GROMACS .gro file of C-alpha atoms in nm:
model
  164
    1UNK     CA    1  -5.957   0.897   6.170
    2UNK     CA    2  -5.881   0.610   5.942
    3UNK     CA    3  -6.220   0.561   5.782
    4UNK     CA    4  -6.474   0.761   5.981
    5UNK     CA    5  -6.845   0.745   5.934
    6UNK     CA    6  -7.013   1.063   5.817
    7UNK     CA    7  -7.175   1.100   6.162
    8UNK     CA    8  -6.835   1.074   6.333
    9UNK     CA    9  -6.691   1.332   6.093
   10UNK     CA   10  -6.978   1.575   6.159
   11UNK     CA   11  -6.955   1.527   6.541
   12UNK     CA   12  -6.578   1.599   6.536
   13UNK     CA   13  -6.567   1.888   6.289
   14UNK     CA   14  -6.899   2.065   6.325
   15UNK     CA   15  -6.775   2.340   6.562
   16UNK     CA   16  -6.484   2.428   6.330
   17UNK     CA   17  -6.706   2.425   6.023
   18UNK     CA   18  -6.961   2.649   6.198
   19UNK     CA   19  -6.683   2.898   6.294
   20UNK     CA   20  -6.570   2.903   5.936
   21UNK     CA   21  -6.924   2.968   5.819
   22UNK     CA   22  -6.965   3.252   6.073
   23UNK     CA   23  -6.651   3.422   5.936
   24UNK     CA   24  -6.789   3.392   5.582
   25UNK     CA   25  -7.147   3.501   5.653
   26UNK     CA   26  -7.125   3.718   5.965
   27UNK     CA   27  -7.473   3.594   6.061
   28UNK     CA   28  -7.559   3.293   6.281
   29UNK     CA   29  -7.865   3.194   6.079
   30UNK     CA   30  -7.685   3.218   5.749
   31UNK     CA   31  -7.388   3.029   5.893
   32UNK     CA   32  -7.613   2.748   6.013
   33UNK     CA   33  -7.780   2.728   5.673
   34UNK     CA   34  -7.448   2.723   5.501
   35UNK     CA   35  -7.310   2.445   5.716
   36UNK     CA   36  -7.627   2.243   5.681
   37UNK     CA   37  -7.633   2.277   5.305
   38UNK     CA   38  -7.261   2.190   5.269
   39UNK     CA   39  -7.290   1.890   5.496
   40UNK     CA   40  -7.603   1.770   5.315
   41UNK     CA   41  -7.415   1.772   4.989
   42UNK     CA   42  -7.116   1.605   5.148
   43UNK     CA   43  -7.330   1.337   5.312
   44UNK     CA   44  -7.475   1.241   4.979
   45UNK     CA   45  -7.125   1.183   4.838
   46UNK     CA   46  -6.961   1.056   5.160
   47UNK     CA   47  -6.839   0.731   5.015
   48UNK     CA   48  -6.624   0.921   4.765
   49UNK     CA   49  -6.539   1.218   4.997
   50UNK     CA   50  -6.406   1.007   5.282
   51UNK     CA   51  -6.134   0.868   5.050
   52UNK     CA   52  -5.999   1.220   4.976
   53UNK     CA   53  -5.705   1.368   5.154
   54UNK     CA   54  -5.918   1.619   5.339
   55UNK     CA   55  -6.290   1.567   5.378
   56UNK     CA   56  -6.302   1.891   5.579
   57UNK     CA   57  -6.140   2.076   5.289
   58UNK     CA   58  -6.412   1.932   5.065
   59UNK     CA   59  -6.680   2.073   5.296
   60UNK     CA   60  -6.506   2.414   5.318
   61UNK     CA   61  -6.479   2.425   4.936
   62UNK     CA   62  -6.848   2.334   4.912
   63UNK     CA   63  -6.924   2.628   5.148
   64UNK     CA   64  -6.731   2.876   4.934
   65UNK     CA   65  -6.905   2.751   4.618
   66UNK     CA   66  -7.241   2.778   4.786
   67UNK     CA   67  -7.167   3.134   4.889
   68UNK     CA   68  -7.047   3.228   4.545
   69UNK     CA   69  -7.368   3.091   4.394
   70UNK     CA   70  -7.578   3.292   4.644
   71UNK     CA   71  -7.403   3.613   4.543
   72UNK     CA   72  -7.502   3.547   4.182
   73UNK     CA   73  -7.872   3.494   4.236
   74UNK     CA   74  -8.131   3.727   4.390
   75UNK     CA   75  -8.218   3.682   4.753
   76UNK     CA   76  -8.547   3.518   4.839
   77UNK     CA   77  -8.591   3.516   5.211
   78UNK     CA   78  -8.890   3.369   5.392
   79UNK     CA   79  -8.971   3.507   5.737
   80UNK     CA   80  -9.099   3.276   6.009
   81UNK     CA   81  -9.242   3.359   6.345
   82UNK     CA   82  -8.984   3.163   6.548
   83UNK     CA   83  -8.670   2.960   6.470
   84UNK     CA   84  -8.743   2.588   6.436
   85UNK     CA   85  -8.459   2.491   6.671
   86UNK     CA   86  -8.208   2.657   6.913
   87UNK     CA   87  -7.879   2.773   6.768
   88UNK     CA   88  -7.565   2.569   6.832
   89UNK     CA   89  -7.335   2.703   7.110
   90UNK     CA   90  -6.962   2.727   7.065
   91UNK     CA   91  -6.751   2.898   7.338
   92UNK     CA   92  -6.460   2.965   7.102
   93UNK     CA   93  -6.698   3.145   6.867
   94UNK     CA   94  -6.864   3.331   7.156
   95UNK     CA   95  -6.519   3.468   7.263
   96UNK     CA   96  -6.452   3.586   6.908
   97UNK     CA   97  -6.792   3.746   6.876
   98UNK     CA   98  -6.758   3.914   7.213
   99UNK     CA   99  -6.471   4.121   7.069
  100UNK     CA  100  -6.695   4.388   6.924
  101UNK     CA  101  -6.401   4.554   6.748
  102UNK     CA  102  -6.310   4.250   6.545
  103UNK     CA  103  -6.669   4.161   6.473
  104UNK     CA  104  -6.770   4.508   6.357
  105UNK     CA  105  -6.466   4.562   6.142
  106UNK     CA  106  -6.507   4.229   5.961
  107UNK     CA  107  -6.885   4.272   5.938
  108UNK     CA  108  -6.837   4.601   5.759
  109UNK     CA  109  -6.672   4.421   5.468
  110UNK     CA  110  -6.882   4.312   5.172
  111UNK     CA  111  -6.942   3.932   5.166
  112UNK     CA  112  -6.722   3.863   4.865
  113UNK     CA  113  -6.433   4.066   5.019
  114UNK     CA  114  -6.476   3.871   5.345
  115UNK     CA  115  -6.462   3.544   5.152
  116UNK     CA  116  -6.142   3.651   4.969
  117UNK     CA  117  -5.970   3.746   5.294
  118UNK     CA  118  -6.079   3.422   5.466
  119UNK     CA  119  -5.959   3.209   5.178
  120UNK     CA  120  -5.629   3.396   5.150
  121UNK     CA  121  -5.535   3.446   5.514
  122UNK     CA  122  -5.722   3.171   5.704
  123UNK     CA  123  -5.719   2.896   5.440
  124UNK     CA  124  -5.390   3.015   5.286
  125UNK     CA  125  -5.505   2.959   4.936
  126UNK     CA  126  -5.345   3.109   4.627
  127UNK     CA  127  -5.514   3.382   4.421
  128UNK     CA  128  -5.569   3.126   4.141
  129UNK     CA  129  -5.754   2.889   4.377
  130UNK     CA  130  -5.959   3.171   4.519
  131UNK     CA  131  -6.056   3.295   4.174
  132UNK     CA  132  -6.157   2.942   4.070
  133UNK     CA  133  -6.361   2.884   4.386
  134UNK     CA  134  -6.540   3.221   4.359
  135UNK     CA  135  -6.583   3.217   3.987
  136UNK     CA  136  -6.400   3.539   3.922
  137UNK     CA  137  -6.070   3.659   3.778
  138UNK     CA  138  -5.735   3.657   3.961
  139UNK     CA  139  -5.718   4.036   3.930
  140UNK     CA  140  -6.066   4.059   4.098
  141UNK     CA  141  -5.932   3.854   4.387
  142UNK     CA  142  -5.629   4.085   4.421
  143UNK     CA  143  -5.840   4.404   4.412
  144UNK     CA  144  -6.089   4.261   4.664
  145UNK     CA  145  -5.809   4.166   4.902
  146UNK     CA  146  -5.636   4.502   4.864
  147UNK     CA  147  -5.957   4.698   4.925
  148UNK     CA  148  -6.056   4.473   5.217
  149UNK     CA  149  -5.720   4.514   5.389
  150UNK     CA  150  -5.724   4.885   5.333
  151UNK     CA  151  -6.067   4.908   5.491
  152UNK     CA  152  -5.955   4.703   5.792
  153UNK     CA  153  -5.642   4.918   5.834
  154UNK     CA  154  -5.847   5.234   5.823
  155UNK     CA  155  -6.086   5.097   6.086
  156UNK     CA  156  -5.798   5.003   6.316
  157UNK     CA  157  -5.636   5.343   6.275
  158UNK     CA  158  -5.971   5.521   6.348
  159UNK     CA  159  -6.014   5.306   6.658
  160UNK     CA  160  -5.663   5.386   6.778
  161UNK     CA  161  -5.724   5.762   6.731
  162UNK     CA  162  -6.060   5.743   6.902
  163UNK     CA  163  -5.926   5.549   7.199
  164UNK     CA  164  -5.569   5.679   7.203
   0.00000   0.00000   0.00000
């Protein structure tokens, strides 16, 4: 992609961005909202974003910042009778979600812990970068990662004992 249009970028990267949002939110509706908000912000700045080394990295960083801001403010949900449009389908995501063990273990983690683990092990970001993105201290990132990994290990060990 030498100089893609925003529409081309979205068409090519939407499934990957949605999977990333699903890992962060653990909820289809929240993931869709997160992707939509991040892409809306990106679209408004596309002329500057497309010149960056990684437009997708820009969108993913926007997602993390949006999530961090949501943790800081109280939730205000509005219920509706029916969703306005059908959810996007992604076979790769469906295979991941079909593994109930993976889904349930990750879903048990608090949202901030999930974000720290995604940024550290999926995005391979440093603790300093994670702290900056989430607006917390480096030691908070380390403790969140440590507690999250410990909880995942315990869950795997319990599953092995139960099924072994």
